[in-house]
Short mmCIF file of C-alpha atoms in Angstrom, two decimals:
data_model
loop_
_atom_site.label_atom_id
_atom_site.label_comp_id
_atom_site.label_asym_id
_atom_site.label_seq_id
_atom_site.Cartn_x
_atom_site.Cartn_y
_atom_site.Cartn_z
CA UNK U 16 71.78 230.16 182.43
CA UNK U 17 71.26 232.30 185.61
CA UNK U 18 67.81 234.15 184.67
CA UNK U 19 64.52 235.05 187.03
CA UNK U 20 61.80 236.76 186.24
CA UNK U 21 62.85 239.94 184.93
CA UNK U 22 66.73 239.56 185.17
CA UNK U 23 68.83 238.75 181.96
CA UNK U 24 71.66 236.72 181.40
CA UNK U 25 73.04 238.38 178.64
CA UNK U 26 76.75 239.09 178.82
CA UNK U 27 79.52 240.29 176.48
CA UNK U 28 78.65 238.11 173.04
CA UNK U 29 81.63 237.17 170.95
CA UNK U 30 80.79 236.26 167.26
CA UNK U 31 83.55 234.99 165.65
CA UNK U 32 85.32 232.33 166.36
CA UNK U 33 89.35 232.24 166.19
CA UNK U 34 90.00 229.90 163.19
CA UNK U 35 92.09 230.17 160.09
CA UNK U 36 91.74 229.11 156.74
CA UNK U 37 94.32 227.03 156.66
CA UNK U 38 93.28 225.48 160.56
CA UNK U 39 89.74 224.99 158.69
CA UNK U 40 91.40 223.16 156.11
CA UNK U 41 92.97 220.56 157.89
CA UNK U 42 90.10 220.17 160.17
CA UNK U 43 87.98 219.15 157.16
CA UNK U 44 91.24 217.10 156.05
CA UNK U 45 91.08 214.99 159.84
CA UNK U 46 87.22 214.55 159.22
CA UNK U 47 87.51 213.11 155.64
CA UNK U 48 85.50 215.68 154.18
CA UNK U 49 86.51 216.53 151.13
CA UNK U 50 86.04 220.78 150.64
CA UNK U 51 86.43 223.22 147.84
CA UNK U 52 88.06 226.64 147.99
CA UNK U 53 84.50 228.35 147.40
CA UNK U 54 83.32 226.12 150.57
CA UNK U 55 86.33 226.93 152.72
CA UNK U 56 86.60 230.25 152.10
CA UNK U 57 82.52 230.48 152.96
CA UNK U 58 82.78 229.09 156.13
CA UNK U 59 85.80 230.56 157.37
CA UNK U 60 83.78 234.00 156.34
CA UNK U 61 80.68 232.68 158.55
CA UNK U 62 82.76 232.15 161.45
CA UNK U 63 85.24 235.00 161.44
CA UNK U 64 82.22 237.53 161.27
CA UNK U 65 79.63 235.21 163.12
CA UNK U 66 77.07 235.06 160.49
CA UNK U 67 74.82 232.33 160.26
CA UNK U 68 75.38 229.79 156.71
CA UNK U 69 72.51 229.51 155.08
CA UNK U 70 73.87 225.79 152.82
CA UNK U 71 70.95 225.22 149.84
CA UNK U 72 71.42 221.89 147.31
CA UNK U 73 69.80 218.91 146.22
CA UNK U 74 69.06 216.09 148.93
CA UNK U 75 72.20 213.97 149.70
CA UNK U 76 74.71 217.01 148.69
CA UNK U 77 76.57 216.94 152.53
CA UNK U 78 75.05 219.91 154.13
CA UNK U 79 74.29 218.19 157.04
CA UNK U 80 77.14 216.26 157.19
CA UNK U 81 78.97 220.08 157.26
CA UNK U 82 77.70 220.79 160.49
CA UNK U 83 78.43 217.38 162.13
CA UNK U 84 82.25 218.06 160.52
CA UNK U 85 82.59 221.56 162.19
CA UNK U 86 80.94 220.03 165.54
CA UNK U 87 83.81 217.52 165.53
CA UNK U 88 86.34 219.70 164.38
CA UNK U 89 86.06 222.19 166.74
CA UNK U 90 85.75 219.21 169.72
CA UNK U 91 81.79 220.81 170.61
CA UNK U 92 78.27 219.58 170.86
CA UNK U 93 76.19 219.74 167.58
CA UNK U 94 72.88 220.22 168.46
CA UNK U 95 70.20 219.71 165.67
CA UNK U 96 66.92 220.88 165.07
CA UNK U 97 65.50 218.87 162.54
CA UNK U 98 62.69 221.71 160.57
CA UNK U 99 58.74 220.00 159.87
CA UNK U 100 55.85 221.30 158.64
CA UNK U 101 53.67 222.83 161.68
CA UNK U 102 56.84 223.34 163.46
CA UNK U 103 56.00 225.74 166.41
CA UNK U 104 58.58 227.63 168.24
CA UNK U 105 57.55 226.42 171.52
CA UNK U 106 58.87 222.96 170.42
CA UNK U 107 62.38 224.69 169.54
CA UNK U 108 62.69 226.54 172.86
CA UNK U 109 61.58 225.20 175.84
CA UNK U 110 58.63 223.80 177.86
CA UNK U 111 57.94 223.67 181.66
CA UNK U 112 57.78 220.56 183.51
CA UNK U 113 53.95 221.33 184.68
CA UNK U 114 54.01 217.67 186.32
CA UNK U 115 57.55 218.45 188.36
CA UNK U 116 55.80 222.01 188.99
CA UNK U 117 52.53 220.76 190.39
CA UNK U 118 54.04 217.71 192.36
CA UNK U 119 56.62 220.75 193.90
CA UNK U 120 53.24 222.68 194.95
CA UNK U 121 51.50 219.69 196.16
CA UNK U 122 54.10 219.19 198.63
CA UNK U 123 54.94 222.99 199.57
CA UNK U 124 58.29 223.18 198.23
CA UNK U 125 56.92 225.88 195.41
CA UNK U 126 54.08 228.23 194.95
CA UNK U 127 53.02 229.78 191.94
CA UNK U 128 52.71 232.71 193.74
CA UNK U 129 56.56 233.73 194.21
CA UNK U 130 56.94 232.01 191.03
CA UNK U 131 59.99 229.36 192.90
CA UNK U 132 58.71 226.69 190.05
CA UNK U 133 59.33 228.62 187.17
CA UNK U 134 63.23 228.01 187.70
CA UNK U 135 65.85 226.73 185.84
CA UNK U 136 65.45 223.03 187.68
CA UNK U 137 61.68 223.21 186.11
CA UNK U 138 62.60 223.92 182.13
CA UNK U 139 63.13 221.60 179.89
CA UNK U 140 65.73 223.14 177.03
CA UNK U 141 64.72 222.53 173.26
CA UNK U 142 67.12 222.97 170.67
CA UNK U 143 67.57 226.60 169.98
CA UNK U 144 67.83 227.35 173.97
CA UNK U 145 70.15 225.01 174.49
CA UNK U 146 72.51 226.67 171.64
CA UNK U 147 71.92 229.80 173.47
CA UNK U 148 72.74 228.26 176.96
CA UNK U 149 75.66 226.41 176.58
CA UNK U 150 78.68 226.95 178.52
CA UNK U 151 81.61 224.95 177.08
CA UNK U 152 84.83 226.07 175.80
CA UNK U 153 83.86 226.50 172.24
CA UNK U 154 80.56 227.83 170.51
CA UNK U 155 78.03 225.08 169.92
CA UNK U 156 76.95 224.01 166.31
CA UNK U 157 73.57 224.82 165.57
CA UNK U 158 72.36 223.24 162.92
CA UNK U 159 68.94 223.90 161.66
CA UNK U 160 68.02 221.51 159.06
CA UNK U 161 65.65 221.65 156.09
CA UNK U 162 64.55 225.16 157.93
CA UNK U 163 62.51 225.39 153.93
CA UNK U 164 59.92 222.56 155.59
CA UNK U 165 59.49 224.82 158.25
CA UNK U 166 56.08 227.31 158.09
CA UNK U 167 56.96 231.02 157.02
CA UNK U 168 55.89 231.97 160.90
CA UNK U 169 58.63 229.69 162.00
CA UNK U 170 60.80 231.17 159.66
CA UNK U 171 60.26 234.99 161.11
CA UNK U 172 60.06 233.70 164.69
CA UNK U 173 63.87 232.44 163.76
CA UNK U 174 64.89 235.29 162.46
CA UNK U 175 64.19 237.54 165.72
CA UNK U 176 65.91 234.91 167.78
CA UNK U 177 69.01 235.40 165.26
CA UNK U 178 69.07 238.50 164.94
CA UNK U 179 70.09 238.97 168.97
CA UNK U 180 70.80 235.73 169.90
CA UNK U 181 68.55 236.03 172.93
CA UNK U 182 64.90 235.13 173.46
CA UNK U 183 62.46 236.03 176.71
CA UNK U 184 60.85 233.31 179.18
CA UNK U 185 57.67 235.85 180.27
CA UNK U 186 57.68 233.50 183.52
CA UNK U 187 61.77 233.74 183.87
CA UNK U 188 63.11 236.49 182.23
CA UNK U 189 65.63 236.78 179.23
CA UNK U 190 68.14 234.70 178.09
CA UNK U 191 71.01 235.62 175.84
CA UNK U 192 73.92 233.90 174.65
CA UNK U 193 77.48 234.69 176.35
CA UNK U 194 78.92 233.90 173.06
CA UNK U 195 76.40 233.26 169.93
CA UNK U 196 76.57 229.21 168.32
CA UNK U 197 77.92 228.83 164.65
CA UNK U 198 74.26 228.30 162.75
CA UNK U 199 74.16 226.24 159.97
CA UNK U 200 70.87 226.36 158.01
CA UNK U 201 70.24 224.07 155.30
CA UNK U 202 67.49 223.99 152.90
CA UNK U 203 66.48 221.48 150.60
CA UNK U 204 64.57 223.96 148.21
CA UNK U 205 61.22 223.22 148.30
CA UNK U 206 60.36 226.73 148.64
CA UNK U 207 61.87 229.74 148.63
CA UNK U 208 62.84 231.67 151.97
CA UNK U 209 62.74 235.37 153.23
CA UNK U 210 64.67 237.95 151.85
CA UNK U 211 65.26 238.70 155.58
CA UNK U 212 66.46 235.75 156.07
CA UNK U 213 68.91 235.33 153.42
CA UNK U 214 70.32 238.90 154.49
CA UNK U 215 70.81 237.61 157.96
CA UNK U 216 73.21 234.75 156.44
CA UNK U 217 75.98 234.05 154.57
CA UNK U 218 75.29 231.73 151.37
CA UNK U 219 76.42 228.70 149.90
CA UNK U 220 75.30 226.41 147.25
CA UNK U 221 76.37 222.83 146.74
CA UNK U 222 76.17 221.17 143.36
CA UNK U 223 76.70 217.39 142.08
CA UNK U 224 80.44 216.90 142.84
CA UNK U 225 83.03 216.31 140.35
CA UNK U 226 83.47 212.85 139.09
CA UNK U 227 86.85 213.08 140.81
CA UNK U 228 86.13 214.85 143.82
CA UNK U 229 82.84 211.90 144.63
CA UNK U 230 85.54 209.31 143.82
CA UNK U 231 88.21 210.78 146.64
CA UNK U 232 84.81 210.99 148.83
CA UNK U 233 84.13 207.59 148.22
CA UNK U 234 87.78 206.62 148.62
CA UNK U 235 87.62 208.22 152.09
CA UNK U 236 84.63 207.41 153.51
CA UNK U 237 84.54 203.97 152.36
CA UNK U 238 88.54 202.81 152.55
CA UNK U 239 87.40 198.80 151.98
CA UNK U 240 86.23 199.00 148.33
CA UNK U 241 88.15 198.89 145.55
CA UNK U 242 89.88 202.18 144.37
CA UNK U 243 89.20 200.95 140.51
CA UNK U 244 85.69 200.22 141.80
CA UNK U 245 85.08 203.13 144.08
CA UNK U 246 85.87 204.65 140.24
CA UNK U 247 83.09 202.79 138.42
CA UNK U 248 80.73 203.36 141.07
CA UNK U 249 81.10 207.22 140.69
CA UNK U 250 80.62 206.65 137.32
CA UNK U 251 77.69 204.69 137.49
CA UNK U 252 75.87 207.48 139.62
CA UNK U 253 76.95 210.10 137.51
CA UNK U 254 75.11 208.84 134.48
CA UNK U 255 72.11 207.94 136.58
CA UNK U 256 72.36 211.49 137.23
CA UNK U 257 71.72 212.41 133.29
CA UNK U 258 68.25 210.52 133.67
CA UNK U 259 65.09 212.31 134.57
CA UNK U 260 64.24 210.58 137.55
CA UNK U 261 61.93 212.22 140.44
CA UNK U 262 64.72 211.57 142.81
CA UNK U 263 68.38 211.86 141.66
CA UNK U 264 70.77 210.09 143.97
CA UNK U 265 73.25 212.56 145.79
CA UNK U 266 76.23 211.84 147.41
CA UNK U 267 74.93 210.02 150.33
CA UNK U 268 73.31 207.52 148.29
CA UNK U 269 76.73 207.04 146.76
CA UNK U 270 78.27 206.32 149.69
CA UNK U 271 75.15 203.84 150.60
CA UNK U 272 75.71 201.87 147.37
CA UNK U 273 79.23 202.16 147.89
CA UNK U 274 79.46 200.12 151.18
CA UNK U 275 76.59 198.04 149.57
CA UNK U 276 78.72 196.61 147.08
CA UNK U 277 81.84 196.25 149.38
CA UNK U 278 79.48 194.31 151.73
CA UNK U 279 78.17 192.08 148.77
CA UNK U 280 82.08 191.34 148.02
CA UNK U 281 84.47 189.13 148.90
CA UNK U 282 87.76 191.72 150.07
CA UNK U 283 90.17 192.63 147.61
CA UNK U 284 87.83 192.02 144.76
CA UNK U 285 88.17 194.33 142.44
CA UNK U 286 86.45 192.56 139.29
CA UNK U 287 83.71 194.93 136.71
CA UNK U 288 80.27 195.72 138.38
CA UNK U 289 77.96 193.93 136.32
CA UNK U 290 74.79 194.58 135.35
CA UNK U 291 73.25 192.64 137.95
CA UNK U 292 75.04 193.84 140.34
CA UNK U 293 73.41 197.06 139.50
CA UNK U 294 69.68 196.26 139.14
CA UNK U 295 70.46 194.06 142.42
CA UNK U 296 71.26 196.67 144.72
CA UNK U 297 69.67 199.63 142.97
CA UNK U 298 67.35 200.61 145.97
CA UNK U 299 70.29 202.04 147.41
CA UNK U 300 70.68 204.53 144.77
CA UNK U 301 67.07 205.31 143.74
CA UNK U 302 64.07 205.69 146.42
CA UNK U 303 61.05 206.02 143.75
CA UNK U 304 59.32 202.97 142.42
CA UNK U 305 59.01 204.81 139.13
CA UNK U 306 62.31 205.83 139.08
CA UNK U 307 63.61 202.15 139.68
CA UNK U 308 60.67 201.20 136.99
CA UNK U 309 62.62 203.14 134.26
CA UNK U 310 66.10 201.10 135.04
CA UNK U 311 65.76 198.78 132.12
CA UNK U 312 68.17 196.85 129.77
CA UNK U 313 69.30 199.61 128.03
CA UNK U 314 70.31 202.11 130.97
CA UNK U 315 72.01 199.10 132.62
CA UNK U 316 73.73 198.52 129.34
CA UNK U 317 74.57 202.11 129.64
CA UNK U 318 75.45 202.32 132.35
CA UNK U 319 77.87 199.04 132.67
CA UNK U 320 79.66 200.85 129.97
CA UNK U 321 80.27 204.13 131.86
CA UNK U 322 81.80 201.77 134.75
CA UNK U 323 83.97 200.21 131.81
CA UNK U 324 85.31 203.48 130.72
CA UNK U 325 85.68 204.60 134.04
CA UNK U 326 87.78 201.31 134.81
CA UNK U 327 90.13 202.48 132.05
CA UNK U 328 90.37 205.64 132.76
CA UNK U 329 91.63 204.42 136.32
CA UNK U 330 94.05 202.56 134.63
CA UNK U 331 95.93 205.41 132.77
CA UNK U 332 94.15 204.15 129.42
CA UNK U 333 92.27 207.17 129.56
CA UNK U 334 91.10 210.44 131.30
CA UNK U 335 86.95 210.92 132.03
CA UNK U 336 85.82 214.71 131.78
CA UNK U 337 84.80 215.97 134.98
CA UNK U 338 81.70 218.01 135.87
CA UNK U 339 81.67 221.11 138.73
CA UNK U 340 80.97 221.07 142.37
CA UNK U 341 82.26 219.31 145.72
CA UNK U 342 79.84 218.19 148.54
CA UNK U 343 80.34 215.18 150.31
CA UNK U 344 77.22 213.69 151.43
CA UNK U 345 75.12 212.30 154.17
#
């Protein structure tokens, strides 16, 4: 970043950034992240044209973990902006050091009237500057996350910046990116967002995963359990799933429970989860009293059978029918 007031450090922006489909593939193959076609084929869109994703799903679904995957993948810094409500954009941009500022007037080494302290060596970067500042070899990740907490103001103010990749310091000047960050925007769905916004993105939704695809997640992310286990626990959250609870667990509770009941085992055990087991660890799955309130004898009678069936189906005896989708989780 090389701005003053009234100069501009924009330079010749390149969007898209030089990756194939089949590269993209086997970088989410080295992460362990288990992708669709539909999701591939998205991304690889989002970076060859240098649009921003805009990832919506339930809680837990991976879209988060996306953006860490591409950070690593591509060997560059992720830098997050976590969205709240009352989010204002000077806590996404920058602030001035006023105590460096005054201390550097104090002793004569700055004076607000040529404006020396309003320099690069007195800012302080926030999230969305520093995407547009850095300098490395490859594009920063930006990932914006749960931007649907986020006020509707917040939401416009981030489309401008966007839009041009470039916002203005009135004390410094502007600042634009030599070569725009791959944006990943997630949203939870708690409200809807701007037409505007949507236009400005490319779209993907992630659903539940496949009972198969959350058991190869589960094999990969959590290599110590039990494959026959790592089976029944898949099954076991996919029939919690069917219940109306106020908060159904997504993949990343999966993977909690999953390392939950390797931890609670001796290695190499492989014997049935049991029904205590279940009600014994359940605060890994469910995060709502009332939801763990409704986990009575029947459900864990139901669901002990599900991990029975999905036992046998592991071993050849027979073949579970899968739902749609593939997210991994976080």
């Amino acid at each position: 970043m090389t701005g003053a007031n009234g100069t501009s450090t924009d330079g010749d922006a390149e969007a898209s950034v030089d990756v194939t489909e089949a590269d993209l593939r086997e970088r989410f193959e080295a992460a362990d992240y288990v992708a669709d076609d539909t999701l591939v084929t998205t991304v690889y869109l989002a970076l060859r044209l240098g649009k921003p994703l805009l990832i919506e799903g339930e809680p837990g679904s991976g879209k988060t973990e996306l953006g860490k995957v591409l950070a690593e993948g591509f060997d560059t810094e992720l830098i997050r902006l976590q969205c709240y409500e009352g989010l204002a954009a000077e806590n996404t941009l920058y602030e001035w050091n006023y105590t460096k500022q005054l201390l550097a007037v104090q002793s004569g080494e700055g004076s607000v009237a040529d404006e020396s302290v309003f320099s690069e060596e007195y800012l302080f970067e926030r999230p969305l500057l520093r995407a547009l500042t850095h300098d490395g070899d490859a594009p920063p990740v930006l990932l914006i996350d749960e931007v649907d907490r986020a006020d509707e103001e917040f939401e416009a103010f981030l489309l401008e910046v966007l839009s041009d990749f470039q916002v203005t310091i009135p004390e410094f000047g502007t600042v634009s990116a030599g070569r725009p960050p791959i944006v990943i925007i997630t949203s939870n769905r708690t409200r809807g967002l701007s037409d505007a916004l949507k236009r400005r993105c490319l779209y993907l939704h992630v659903d539940a995963p496949a009972y198969e695809t959350e058991v190869e997640i589960v094999r990969r992310k959590v290599p110590q359990l039990d494959a026959i286990v790592a089976a029944e626990v898949c099954a076991i959250v996919g029939e919690l799933r069917e219940e109306a609870f106020l908060k159904r667990p997504g993949v990343a509770e999966t993977l909690d429970w999953a390392r939950a009941v390797a931890e609670l085992r001796a290695p190499g055990d492989d014997s049935d989860l049991t029904a205590a087991e279940i009600e014994r660890t359940i605060g890994t799955l469910l995060k709502e009293v009332e939801d763990v309130q409704r986990v009575d004898a029947t459900l864990l009678e139901r669901l002990e059978r599900a991990a029975r069936e999905a036992r046998a189906a592991a071993d050849g005896e027979a073949t579970p029918t899968p739902d749609d989708g593939a997210p991994n989780g976080d």
